[in-house]
Amino acid sequence: MISAVILTKNEEKNILPCIKSLWWCDEIIVIDDYSIDKTIEKIRNSKSEIRNKLKILKRQLNGDFAAQRNFGLKKAKGEWILFVDADERVTPVLATEIKKKILKTRCNGFYLKRQDFWTEKWLKYGETGNIKLLRLGKKSAGKWERPIHEVWKIKGKIGKLKNPLLHYPHQNVAEFVKDINFYTDLNAKFFYQQGVKTSFLQIFTYTLGKFLINYFWKKGFLDGLPGFVFALLMSFHSFLTRSKLWLLWQKSTSGNEQKLY
């Protein structure tokens, strides 16, 4: 039995295509962070043959994606769990590969390649050009760790799937920047809680290094203008994470000084 788990938060634009791409799963669990758009309404209005497999659970994210995914692990009934984001699609050929692989395997999990479609173009290079994500695994094989940019720690052998998972992220710059602002808030907070500090030099080098690696080393320039903008925005992600981290430490120091007087 295969259970698919989807995390949602105001995903009315993406949720139905995502769910439809998972029709072949035995169970589809949607964990919704109290959406205020039409996400839930659209799920409930989906086709009956898909709706019968659906289970909608509401749970606050509270800035912890690992906890949200582990909640999905506990609620899923399948031996195998497939985690898919609302802006991702499982193609029929990938679905077939998954069903065949899990029938005869000694692996406890599988990495999936992911291919990004952004500004009407499939990106083949840069940061997303060769990305692999551990999204398919046995329910009992491990747990998710780290609240942001979470990873699934699975024990035992891990294989790789050939066919890619399709990704349709933030299809305009405004959505991209909004997401970057949200994720860098969580990332900076996580680093701060871990006692990680930063400096002007690190902010500068990380930001510049991110762009140079993605645009030149990973050949993002071969994706044309979308590749340039994508590399620029990802370097902005690094800039905001470390700038916000620096501000958190400044506020902390300022607070301590105020307590002394």
Coordinates of C-alpha atoms in Angstrom, one line a residue:
M1 CA 0.0 0.0 0.0
I2 CA 1.3 3.5 -0.9
S3 CA 0.2 6.6 0.9
A4 CA 0.8 10.1 -0.5
V5 CA 1.2 13.0 1.9
I6 CA 0.7 16.6 0.8
L7 CA 1.4 19.7 3.0
T8 CA -0.8 22.6 2.1
K9 CA -1.3 26.3 3.0
N10 CA -3.4 28.4 0.6
E11 CA -2.7 26.2 -2.4
E12 CA -6.0 26.7 -4.4
K13 CA -4.0 27.1 -7.6
N14 CA -2.0 23.9 -7.3
I15 CA -3.9 21.4 -5.2
L16 CA -6.2 19.8 -7.8
P17 CA -3.5 19.1 -10.4
C18 CA -1.3 17.7 -7.6
I19 CA -4.0 15.4 -6.3
K20 CA -5.0 14.2 -9.8
S21 CA -1.4 13.2 -10.4
L22 CA -1.6 10.9 -7.3
W23 CA -4.8 9.0 -8.3
W24 CA -2.9 5.8 -8.4
C25 CA -2.0 5.9 -4.7
D26 CA -4.0 3.9 -2.2
E27 CA -4.4 6.8 0.1
I28 CA -3.9 10.6 -0.2
I29 CA -3.5 12.6 3.0
V30 CA -3.7 16.4 2.9
I31 CA -2.2 18.1 6.0
D32 CA -3.6 21.7 5.8
D33 CA -2.1 24.6 7.8
Y34 CA -5.5 26.2 8.1
S35 CA -5.8 27.6 4.6
I36 CA -8.0 30.7 4.2
D37 CA -8.4 30.4 0.4
K38 CA -10.4 27.8 -1.5
T39 CA -7.9 24.9 -1.0
I40 CA -10.1 22.7 1.1
E41 CA -13.2 23.6 -1.0
K42 CA -11.5 22.5 -4.1
I43 CA -10.3 19.2 -2.6
R44 CA -13.9 18.4 -1.4
N45 CA -15.2 19.1 -4.9
S46 CA -12.7 16.8 -6.6
K47 CA -13.9 13.7 -8.5
S48 CA -15.5 11.0 -6.4
E49 CA -13.0 8.3 -7.4
I50 CA -10.2 10.4 -6.0
R51 CA -12.1 11.9 -3.1
N52 CA -12.8 8.4 -1.7
K53 CA -9.0 8.1 -1.1
L54 CA -8.6 11.5 0.4
K55 CA -8.2 12.3 4.1
I56 CA -8.0 16.0 5.1
L57 CA -6.2 16.8 8.4
K58 CA -5.8 20.3 9.8
R59 CA -2.7 21.0 11.8
Q60 CA -0.8 24.3 12.4
L61 CA 2.7 24.3 10.9
N62 CA 4.2 26.5 13.6
G63 CA 7.3 27.0 11.5
D64 CA 8.3 23.3 11.7
F65 CA 8.1 21.3 8.5
A66 CA 9.7 18.2 9.9
A67 CA 7.0 17.9 12.6
Q68 CA 4.3 18.4 10.0
R69 CA 5.7 15.6 7.8
N70 CA 6.3 13.3 10.8
F71 CA 2.6 13.9 11.7
G72 CA 1.8 12.7 8.2
L73 CA 4.0 9.6 8.7
K74 CA 2.0 8.7 11.9
K75 CA -1.4 9.2 10.2
A76 CA -0.6 7.3 6.9
K77 CA -1.6 3.7 6.7
G78 CA 0.7 2.6 3.8
E79 CA 3.9 0.6 4.1
W80 CA 5.4 3.1 1.6
I81 CA 5.0 6.9 2.0
L82 CA 5.4 9.4 -0.8
F83 CA 5.7 13.0 0.2
V84 CA 4.7 15.5 -2.5
D85 CA 4.4 19.3 -2.3
A86 CA 1.3 20.9 -3.7
D87 CA 3.2 22.5 -6.5
E88 CA 4.7 19.2 -7.6
R89 CA 3.3 16.6 -10.0
V90 CA 3.9 12.9 -10.4
T91 CA 3.9 11.9 -14.0
P92 CA 2.3 8.5 -15.1
V93 CA 5.8 7.2 -16.0
L94 CA 7.1 8.1 -12.6
A95 CA 4.1 6.5 -10.9
T96 CA 4.7 3.3 -12.9
E97 CA 8.3 3.3 -11.9
I98 CA 7.5 3.7 -8.2
K99 CA 5.0 0.9 -8.2
K100 CA 7.4 -1.5 -9.9
K101 CA 10.4 -0.5 -7.8
I102 CA 8.7 -1.0 -4.4
L103 CA 7.5 -4.5 -5.3
K104 CA 11.0 -5.9 -5.6
T105 CA 13.6 -3.9 -3.6
R106 CA 15.8 -4.1 -0.6
C107 CA 15.8 -0.4 -0.3
N108 CA 14.1 1.5 2.5
G109 CA 13.8 4.7 0.5
F110 CA 14.3 6.3 -2.9
Y111 CA 15.7 9.6 -4.1
L112 CA 13.6 11.4 -6.7
K113 CA 15.0 13.8 -9.3
R114 CA 13.0 17.0 -9.6
Q115 CA 12.7 19.2 -12.6
D116 CA 11.6 22.8 -12.2
F117 CA 9.3 24.7 -14.6
W118 CA 9.7 28.4 -14.1
T119 CA 8.7 31.4 -16.3
E120 CA 7.5 29.1 -19.1
K121 CA 10.8 27.2 -19.2
W122 CA 12.1 23.9 -17.9
L123 CA 15.3 24.7 -16.0
K124 CA 18.1 22.2 -16.8
Y125 CA 21.0 23.9 -15.0
G126 CA 21.8 26.0 -11.9
E127 CA 20.7 25.1 -8.4
T128 CA 17.7 23.0 -9.6
G129 CA 19.4 21.3 -12.5
N130 CA 20.6 18.2 -10.6
I131 CA 18.5 18.2 -7.5
K132 CA 17.6 14.9 -5.8
L133 CA 15.1 14.6 -2.9
L134 CA 14.4 11.7 -0.5
R135 CA 10.6 11.7 -0.8
L136 CA 9.7 8.0 -1.1
G137 CA 10.3 5.6 1.8
K138 CA 9.0 3.0 4.2
K139 CA 6.9 4.4 7.0
S140 CA 9.0 2.7 9.7
A141 CA 12.4 3.5 8.2
G142 CA 13.0 6.9 9.7
K143 CA 11.9 10.3 10.7
W144 CA 12.1 13.9 9.3
E145 CA 14.6 16.2 11.0
R146 CA 15.2 20.0 10.9
P147 CA 12.3 22.5 11.0
I148 CA 13.2 24.2 7.7
H149 CA 14.8 22.6 4.6
E150 CA 13.9 19.4 6.4
V151 CA 15.5 16.1 5.6
W152 CA 14.1 12.5 5.9
K153 CA 16.7 10.4 7.9
I154 CA 16.1 6.9 6.6
K155 CA 18.1 3.9 7.9
G156 CA 19.3 1.3 5.5
K157 CA 19.8 1.3 1.7
I158 CA 18.5 4.1 -0.4
G159 CA 18.0 3.8 -4.1
K160 CA 17.4 6.3 -6.9
L161 CA 14.5 6.7 -9.3
K162 CA 15.0 7.5 -13.0
N163 CA 12.0 9.6 -13.9
P164 CA 11.7 13.1 -12.5
L165 CA 9.1 14.7 -10.2
L166 CA 7.8 17.8 -11.9
H167 CA 7.9 21.1 -10.0
Y168 CA 6.0 24.3 -10.7
P169 CA 7.2 26.8 -8.1
H170 CA 6.3 30.5 -7.6
Q171 CA 5.5 31.2 -11.3
N172 CA 6.4 34.9 -11.0
V173 CA 9.0 37.0 -9.2
A174 CA 6.5 38.4 -6.7
E175 CA 5.5 35.0 -5.5
F176 CA 9.2 33.9 -5.4
V177 CA 10.2 36.9 -3.3
K178 CA 7.2 36.3 -0.9
D179 CA 8.3 32.6 -0.4
I180 CA 12.0 33.7 0.0
N181 CA 10.9 36.1 2.8
F182 CA 8.9 33.4 4.6
Y183 CA 11.6 30.7 4.4
T184 CA 14.5 33.0 5.3
D185 CA 12.6 34.0 8.5
L186 CA 12.4 30.4 9.5
N187 CA 16.0 29.6 8.5
A188 CA 17.4 32.6 10.3
K189 CA 15.5 31.6 13.4
F190 CA 16.7 28.0 13.2
F191 CA 20.4 29.1 12.9
Y192 CA 19.9 31.6 15.8
Q193 CA 18.5 28.8 18.0
Q194 CA 21.5 26.6 17.1
G195 CA 23.9 29.4 18.2
V196 CA 25.2 30.1 14.7
K197 CA 26.5 33.6 14.2
T198 CA 27.3 35.6 11.1
S199 CA 29.3 38.7 10.0
F200 CA 29.5 41.2 7.2
L201 CA 32.1 39.1 5.5
Q202 CA 30.0 36.0 5.6
I203 CA 26.9 37.8 4.4
F204 CA 28.9 39.1 1.4
T205 CA 30.7 35.9 0.6
Y206 CA 27.7 33.6 0.9
T207 CA 25.6 35.9 -1.3
L208 CA 28.2 36.3 -4.0
G209 CA 29.3 32.7 -3.8
K210 CA 25.8 31.4 -4.2
F211 CA 25.3 33.4 -7.4
L212 CA 28.7 32.4 -8.9
I213 CA 28.2 28.7 -8.1
N214 CA 24.7 28.6 -9.5
Y215 CA 25.2 30.8 -12.5
F216 CA 28.7 29.7 -13.6
W217 CA 29.8 26.5 -11.9
K218 CA 26.4 24.9 -12.3
K219 CA 26.0 26.5 -15.7
G220 CA 22.8 28.4 -14.9
F221 CA 23.7 30.8 -17.8
L222 CA 22.7 28.0 -20.2
D223 CA 19.1 28.5 -19.1
G224 CA 19.1 32.0 -20.5
L225 CA 17.5 35.0 -18.7
P226 CA 15.4 32.7 -16.5
G227 CA 18.6 31.1 -15.3
F228 CA 20.1 34.4 -14.5
V229 CA 17.1 35.7 -12.6
F230 CA 16.8 32.3 -10.7
A231 CA 20.5 32.4 -9.7
L232 CA 20.1 36.0 -8.6
L233 CA 17.0 35.3 -6.5
M234 CA 18.7 32.3 -4.8
S235 CA 21.6 34.4 -3.9
F236 CA 19.1 36.9 -2.4
H237 CA 17.8 34.0 -0.3
S238 CA 21.3 33.6 1.1
F239 CA 21.6 37.3 1.7
L240 CA 18.3 37.5 3.6
T241 CA 18.9 34.4 5.7
R242 CA 22.2 35.7 7.0
S243 CA 21.1 39.3 7.3
K244 CA 18.1 38.3 9.4
L245 CA 20.4 36.1 11.5
W246 CA 22.7 39.1 12.1
L247 CA 19.6 41.2 13.1
L248 CA 18.4 38.5 15.6
W249 CA 21.8 38.6 17.3
Q250 CA 21.8 42.4 17.3
K251 CA 18.4 42.4 19.0
S252 CA 19.5 39.8 21.5
T253 CA 22.6 41.8 22.4
S254 CA 20.6 45.0 22.7
G255 CA 18.1 43.3 24.9
N256 CA 20.8 42.1 27.2
E257 CA 22.4 45.5 27.5
Q258 CA 19.0 47.0 28.4
K259 CA 18.6 44.6 31.2
L260 CA 21.9 45.8 32.7
Y261 CA 20.5 49.3 33.4

